Amino acid sequence: MLNQIKGLHHVTSMAEDARTNNTFFTDALGLRRVKKTVNFDAPDVYHLYYGDETGSPGTIMTYFPFPKMPKGRPGTGEVGTTVFSIPEGSIGFWSDRLTKLNADGLKTEESFGEKRLNFAGPDGDGFALVEVKDDARQPWTHGGISEDHAIRGFHSVAMRLRDDGATSELLKFMGYDVQDEKDGVKRLIMPGGNGAHLIDLETMPSISRALPGAGSVHHVAFAVENREKQLEVRKALMDTGYQVTPVIDRDYFWAIYFRTPGGVLFEIATNEPGFDRDEDTAHLGEALKLPQQHAHLRDLIEQHLPPLEA
């Protein structure tokens, strides 16, 4: 069993419109845009990162907004819900706020003994806010939401699977323990994790496979401290039979990827070097940052990409 992984690092999804996406996460949810860059493989498309003040691992929601991308079809083999942690007693605030903003799919419920508010993002993305007692992570509070209510980071992700057996075994190999099981959902926890340390597996044997599109999660990333730990994880996964990519430099972290038995794409990402490697912390996410291989295209890229509010 591995001991290098500490919980979630980031979740990357797809959207149809960059401006709508930016407004939703910075205004509606009050997160900080910590990086404005482009897709490594499609430099005419933004890659936007949202999180806490510094983009700490376990807080980072990222998006590829592909213009006019059709909506995805929910189903199995994907992350169905991305869940954020909020302080105890703040569900009412968020319910009122999201109601006023005309958010779809609002539903308050209790799950695994936690108060939860489900809602949909602009592209039908599945989201939830869960009240967590004593989440010590410091929120970004310059987005107009007070510390008493502000999002702390991820709580969990929920994966929809035809059968959870092989994915459950993989997560246990990665260091997770089964914490509870209720109503067809198996909850796993990373002991001593980074706050974003829960995974829910939803077994849906009669549901068809998801079709990716706007509103779909592209991949979910797990955090390791550094490249040395990442290489240890890569070797262990490959020794177990998984086909894992070589290490890829993503400028703000190093990444490896592999497809899970249930169909979800996993990434293992390093906590280093971080989002302040090319911007001062006070100005994260303000300037358009380009991967080195696309730097010579800056003029064309800037003409093509729609301007975003700060």
PDB file of C-alpha atoms in Angstrom, residues 77-251:
ATOM      1  CA  GLY A  77     -17.171   6.168 -15.548  1.00  0.00           C
ATOM      2  CA  GLU A  78     -16.809   9.766 -14.395  1.00  0.00           C
ATOM      3  CA  VAL A  79     -16.649  12.090 -11.418  1.00  0.00           C
ATOM      4  CA  GLY A  80     -20.298  13.040 -10.990  1.00  0.00           C
ATOM      5  CA  THR A  81     -20.044  15.542  -8.131  1.00  0.00           C
ATOM      6  CA  THR A  82     -17.254  17.804  -6.929  1.00  0.00           C
ATOM      7  CA  VAL A  83     -17.803  18.732  -3.294  1.00  0.00           C
ATOM      8  CA  PHE A  84     -16.458  21.760  -1.407  1.00  0.00           C
ATOM      9  CA  SER A  85     -16.004  22.234   2.345  1.00  0.00           C
ATOM     10  CA  ILE A  86     -17.780  25.134   4.072  1.00  0.00           C
ATOM     11  CA  PRO A  87     -17.991  26.075   7.784  1.00  0.00           C
ATOM     12  CA  GLU A  88     -20.661  24.700  10.091  1.00  0.00           C
ATOM     13  CA  GLY A  89     -23.803  26.830  10.071  1.00  0.00           C
ATOM     14  CA  SER A  90     -23.254  28.309   6.605  1.00  0.00           C
ATOM     15  CA  ILE A  91     -25.639  26.176   4.507  1.00  0.00           C
ATOM     16  CA  GLY A  92     -28.389  28.789   4.895  1.00  0.00           C
ATOM     17  CA  PHE A  93     -26.140  31.550   3.609  1.00  0.00           C
ATOM     18  CA  TRP A  94     -25.193  29.528   0.548  1.00  0.00           C
ATOM     19  CA  SER A  95     -28.738  28.390  -0.132  1.00  0.00           C
ATOM     20  CA  ASP A  96     -29.918  32.012  -0.129  1.00  0.00           C
ATOM     21  CA  ARG A  97     -26.972  33.183  -2.222  1.00  0.00           C
ATOM     22  CA  LEU A  98     -27.306  30.503  -4.889  1.00  0.00           C
ATOM     23  CA  THR A  99     -31.092  30.923  -5.007  1.00  0.00           C
ATOM     24  CA  LYS A 100     -30.662  34.644  -5.713  1.00  0.00           C
ATOM     25  CA  LEU A 101     -28.148  33.762  -8.431  1.00  0.00           C
ATOM     26  CA  ASN A 102     -30.681  31.369 -10.020  1.00  0.00           C
ATOM     27  CA  ALA A 103     -28.480  28.296  -9.606  1.00  0.00           C
ATOM     28  CA  ASP A 104     -30.066  25.078 -10.827  1.00  0.00           C
ATOM     29  CA  GLY A 105     -30.544  21.837  -8.914  1.00  0.00           C
ATOM     30  CA  LEU A 106     -30.543  23.312  -5.415  1.00  0.00           C
ATOM     31  CA  LYS A 107     -31.298  20.629  -2.843  1.00  0.00           C
ATOM     32  CA  THR A 108     -30.461  20.456   0.853  1.00  0.00           C
ATOM     33  CA  GLU A 109     -29.963  17.026   2.403  1.00  0.00           C
ATOM     34  CA  GLU A 110     -27.910  15.083   4.934  1.00  0.00           C
ATOM     35  CA  SER A 111     -25.364  12.486   3.865  1.00  0.00           C
ATOM     36  CA  PHE A 112     -23.000  10.490   6.088  1.00  0.00           C
ATOM     37  CA  GLY A 113     -24.148  12.685   8.985  1.00  0.00           C
ATOM     38  CA  GLU A 114     -23.148  15.911   7.184  1.00  0.00           C
ATOM     39  CA  LYS A 115     -25.369  18.777   6.044  1.00  0.00           C
ATOM     40  CA  ARG A 116     -25.087  19.171   2.294  1.00  0.00           C
ATOM     41  CA  LEU A 117     -26.303  21.568  -0.402  1.00  0.00           C
ATOM     42  CA  ASN A 118     -26.334  20.206  -3.955  1.00  0.00           C
ATOM     43  CA  PHE A 119     -26.384  22.531  -6.967  1.00  0.00           C
ATOM     44  CA  ALA A 120     -25.402  22.700 -10.625  1.00  0.00           C
ATOM     45  CA  GLY A 121     -22.809  24.888 -12.302  1.00  0.00           C
ATOM     46  CA  PRO A 122     -23.341  26.899 -15.503  1.00  0.00           C
ATOM     47  CA  ASP A 123     -22.794  23.843 -17.720  1.00  0.00           C
ATOM     48  CA  GLY A 124     -24.793  21.457 -15.545  1.00  0.00           C
ATOM     49  CA  ASP A 125     -21.703  20.518 -13.531  1.00  0.00           C
ATOM     50  CA  GLY A 126     -22.527  18.544 -10.387  1.00  0.00           C
ATOM     51  CA  PHE A 127     -21.445  20.400  -7.247  1.00  0.00           C
ATOM     52  CA  ALA A 128     -22.169  20.276  -3.529  1.00  0.00           C
ATOM     53  CA  LEU A 129     -21.222  22.224  -0.420  1.00  0.00           C
ATOM     54  CA  VAL A 130     -20.809  20.267   2.832  1.00  0.00           C
ATOM     55  CA  GLU A 131     -20.585  21.724   6.315  1.00  0.00           C
ATOM     56  CA  VAL A 132     -17.345  20.602   7.985  1.00  0.00           C
ATOM     57  CA  LYS A 133     -16.510  21.234  11.623  1.00  0.00           C
ATOM     58  CA  ASP A 134     -13.086  22.734  12.331  1.00  0.00           C
ATOM     59  CA  ASP A 135     -11.692  22.775   8.801  1.00  0.00           C
ATOM     60  CA  ALA A 136      -8.505  24.712   9.580  1.00  0.00           C
ATOM     61  CA  ARG A 137      -7.691  25.647   5.997  1.00  0.00           C
ATOM     62  CA  GLN A 138      -7.713  29.407   5.426  1.00  0.00           C
ATOM     63  CA  PRO A 139     -10.206  30.613   2.810  1.00  0.00           C
ATOM     64  CA  TRP A 140      -9.875  33.343   0.213  1.00  0.00           C
ATOM     65  CA  THR A 141     -12.021  36.177   1.544  1.00  0.00           C
ATOM     66  CA  HIS A 142     -11.395  38.904  -1.037  1.00  0.00           C
ATOM     67  CA  GLY A 143     -14.114  37.479  -3.261  1.00  0.00           C
ATOM     68  CA  GLY A 144     -16.853  39.190  -1.250  1.00  0.00           C
ATOM     69  CA  ILE A 145     -17.705  36.259   1.038  1.00  0.00           C
ATOM     70  CA  SER A 146     -16.825  36.438   4.737  1.00  0.00           C
ATOM     71  CA  GLU A 147     -14.574  33.959   6.514  1.00  0.00           C
ATOM     72  CA  ASP A 148     -17.612  32.592   8.390  1.00  0.00           C
ATOM     73  CA  HIS A 149     -19.038  31.294   5.098  1.00  0.00           C
ATOM     74  CA  ALA A 150     -16.181  31.046   2.593  1.00  0.00           C
ATOM     75  CA  ILE A 151     -15.196  27.796   0.872  1.00  0.00           C
ATOM     76  CA  ARG A 152     -12.168  26.110   2.445  1.00  0.00           C
ATOM     77  CA  GLY A 153     -11.273  23.810  -0.431  1.00  0.00           C
ATOM     78  CA  PHE A 154     -12.416  20.404  -1.574  1.00  0.00           C
ATOM     79  CA  HIS A 155     -14.308  18.075   0.718  1.00  0.00           C
ATOM     80  CA  SER A 156     -14.488  15.139  -1.711  1.00  0.00           C
ATOM     81  CA  VAL A 157     -15.363  13.922  -5.161  1.00  0.00           C
ATOM     82  CA  ALA A 158     -18.044  11.347  -5.958  1.00  0.00           C
ATOM     83  CA  MET A 159     -17.408   8.899  -8.787  1.00  0.00           C
ATOM     84  CA  ARG A 160     -20.232   7.132 -10.628  1.00  0.00           C
ATOM     85  CA  LEU A 161     -19.311   3.544 -11.456  1.00  0.00           C
ATOM     86  CA  ARG A 162     -20.999   0.441 -12.854  1.00  0.00           C
ATOM     87  CA  ASP A 163     -19.103  -1.565 -10.223  1.00  0.00           C
ATOM     88  CA  ASP A 164     -16.935  -0.101  -7.500  1.00  0.00           C
ATOM     89  CA  GLY A 165     -14.864  -3.218  -6.758  1.00  0.00           C
ATOM     90  CA  ALA A 166     -11.710  -2.592  -8.786  1.00  0.00           C
ATOM     91  CA  THR A 167     -11.683   1.174  -8.183  1.00  0.00           C
ATOM     92  CA  SER A 168     -12.141   0.605  -4.464  1.00  0.00           C
ATOM     93  CA  GLU A 169      -9.168  -1.772  -4.432  1.00  0.00           C
ATOM     94  CA  LEU A 170      -7.085   0.760  -6.358  1.00  0.00           C
ATOM     95  CA  LEU A 171      -7.896   3.532  -3.885  1.00  0.00           C
ATOM     96  CA  LYS A 172      -7.029   1.262  -0.972  1.00  0.00           C
ATOM     97  CA  PHE A 173      -3.702   0.540  -2.690  1.00  0.00           C
ATOM     98  CA  MET A 174      -3.228   4.316  -2.990  1.00  0.00           C
ATOM     99  CA  GLY A 175      -3.613   4.623   0.799  1.00  0.00           C
ATOM    100  CA  TYR A 176      -7.349   5.172   1.313  1.00  0.00           C
ATOM    101  CA  ASP A 177      -9.415   3.289   3.908  1.00  0.00           C
ATOM    102  CA  VAL A 178     -13.109   2.454   3.658  1.00  0.00           C
ATOM    103  CA  GLN A 179     -14.825   4.690   6.220  1.00  0.00           C
ATOM    104  CA  ASP A 180     -18.520   3.897   5.687  1.00  0.00           C
ATOM    105  CA  GLU A 181     -21.052   2.546   3.211  1.00  0.00           C
ATOM    106  CA  LYS A 182     -24.645   3.687   2.899  1.00  0.00           C
ATOM    107  CA  ASP A 183     -27.391   3.721   0.235  1.00  0.00           C
ATOM    108  CA  GLY A 184     -25.135   2.367  -2.495  1.00  0.00           C
ATOM    109  CA  VAL A 185     -22.309   4.815  -1.740  1.00  0.00           C
ATOM    110  CA  LYS A 186     -18.935   3.714  -0.378  1.00  0.00           C
ATOM    111  CA  ARG A 187     -16.915   6.425   1.369  1.00  0.00           C
ATOM    112  CA  LEU A 188     -13.132   6.187   1.528  1.00  0.00           C
ATOM    113  CA  ILE A 189     -10.833   8.405   3.577  1.00  0.00           C
ATOM    114  CA  MET A 190      -7.136   9.213   3.420  1.00  0.00           C
ATOM    115  CA  PRO A 191      -5.827   9.023   7.022  1.00  0.00           C
ATOM    116  CA  GLY A 192      -3.771  12.107   7.879  1.00  0.00           C
ATOM    117  CA  GLY A 193      -4.805  13.745   4.616  1.00  0.00           C
ATOM    118  CA  ASN A 194      -4.686  17.355   3.481  1.00  0.00           C
ATOM    119  CA  GLY A 195      -8.326  18.237   4.229  1.00  0.00           C
ATOM    120  CA  ALA A 196      -9.472  17.156   0.763  1.00  0.00           C
ATOM    121  CA  HIS A 197      -9.218  13.531   1.793  1.00  0.00           C
ATOM    122  CA  LEU A 198     -12.558  11.855   1.029  1.00  0.00           C
ATOM    123  CA  ILE A 199     -13.735   9.892  -2.019  1.00  0.00           C
ATOM    124  CA  ASP A 200     -17.287   8.604  -2.539  1.00  0.00           C
ATOM    125  CA  LEU A 201     -17.968   5.719  -4.929  1.00  0.00           C
ATOM    126  CA  GLU A 202     -21.537   5.559  -6.237  1.00  0.00           C
ATOM    127  CA  THR A 203     -22.458   2.174  -7.723  1.00  0.00           C
ATOM    128  CA  MET A 204     -24.937   2.520 -10.602  1.00  0.00           C
ATOM    129  CA  PRO A 205     -24.990  -0.790 -12.532  1.00  0.00           C
ATOM    130  CA  SER A 206     -27.939   0.108 -14.773  1.00  0.00           C
ATOM    131  CA  ILE A 207     -26.733   3.556 -15.871  1.00  0.00           C
ATOM    132  CA  SER A 208     -25.092   4.040 -19.288  1.00  0.00           C
ATOM    133  CA  ARG A 209     -21.572   5.394 -19.624  1.00  0.00           C
ATOM    134  CA  ALA A 210     -21.017   9.129 -19.540  1.00  0.00           C
ATOM    135  CA  LEU A 211     -20.318  11.107 -22.696  1.00  0.00           C
ATOM    136  CA  PRO A 212     -17.809  13.891 -21.998  1.00  0.00           C
ATOM    137  CA  GLY A 213     -18.555  17.509 -22.821  1.00  0.00           C
ATOM    138  CA  ALA A 214     -19.114  20.870 -21.145  1.00  0.00           C
ATOM    139  CA  GLY A 215     -19.880  20.278 -17.483  1.00  0.00           C
ATOM    140  CA  SER A 216     -17.909  17.005 -17.378  1.00  0.00           C
ATOM    141  CA  VAL A 217     -14.890  16.385 -15.179  1.00  0.00           C
ATOM    142  CA  HIS A 218     -11.871  15.640 -17.366  1.00  0.00           C
ATOM    143  CA  HIS A 219      -9.712  14.175 -14.579  1.00  0.00           C
ATOM    144  CA  VAL A 220      -9.143  14.183 -10.850  1.00  0.00           C
ATOM    145  CA  ALA A 221      -5.644  14.733  -9.449  1.00  0.00           C
ATOM    146  CA  PHE A 222      -4.134  13.423  -6.215  1.00  0.00           C
ATOM    147  CA  ALA A 223      -1.399  15.249  -4.299  1.00  0.00           C
ATOM    148  CA  VAL A 224       2.128  14.098  -3.509  1.00  0.00           C
ATOM    149  CA  GLU A 225       4.771  16.262  -1.890  1.00  0.00           C
ATOM    150  CA  ASN A 226       7.436  16.209  -4.595  1.00  0.00           C
ATOM    151  CA  ARG A 227       8.822  14.522  -7.696  1.00  0.00           C
ATOM    152  CA  GLU A 228      10.639  11.858  -5.684  1.00  0.00           C
ATOM    153  CA  LYS A 229       7.365  10.715  -4.097  1.00  0.00           C
ATOM    154  CA  GLN A 230       5.660  10.892  -7.483  1.00  0.00           C
ATOM    155  CA  LEU A 231       8.222   8.545  -9.048  1.00  0.00           C
ATOM    156  CA  GLU A 232       7.706   6.101  -6.192  1.00  0.00           C
ATOM    157  CA  VAL A 233       3.964   6.117  -6.879  1.00  0.00           C
ATOM    158  CA  ARG A 234       4.517   5.740 -10.620  1.00  0.00           C
ATOM    159  CA  LYS A 235       6.760   2.693 -10.156  1.00  0.00           C
ATOM    160  CA  ALA A 236       4.329   1.053  -7.731  1.00  0.00           C
ATOM    161  CA  LEU A 237       1.388   1.588 -10.098  1.00  0.00           C
ATOM    162  CA  MET A 238       3.309   0.231 -13.064  1.00  0.00           C
ATOM    163  CA  ASP A 239       4.484  -2.772 -11.036  1.00  0.00           C
ATOM    164  CA  THR A 240       0.798  -3.428 -10.295  1.00  0.00           C
ATOM    165  CA  GLY A 241      -0.029  -3.409 -14.006  1.00  0.00           C
ATOM    166  CA  TYR A 242      -1.269   0.125 -14.647  1.00  0.00           C
ATOM    167  CA  GLN A 243      -0.197   1.975 -17.772  1.00  0.00           C
ATOM    168  CA  VAL A 244       1.122   5.292 -16.475  1.00  0.00           C
ATOM    169  CA  THR A 245       2.349   8.214 -18.570  1.00  0.00           C
ATOM    170  CA  PRO A 246       5.862   9.586 -18.227  1.00  0.00           C
ATOM    171  CA  VAL A 247       6.236  12.583 -15.934  1.00  0.00           C
ATOM    172  CA  ILE A 248       4.921  15.732 -17.649  1.00  0.00           C
ATOM    173  CA  ASP A 249       5.934  19.272 -16.665  1.00  0.00           C
ATOM    174  CA  ARG A 250       2.746  21.328 -16.202  1.00  0.00           C
ATOM    175  CA  ASP A 251       4.687  24.468 -15.139  1.00  0.00           C
TER     176      ASP A 251
END
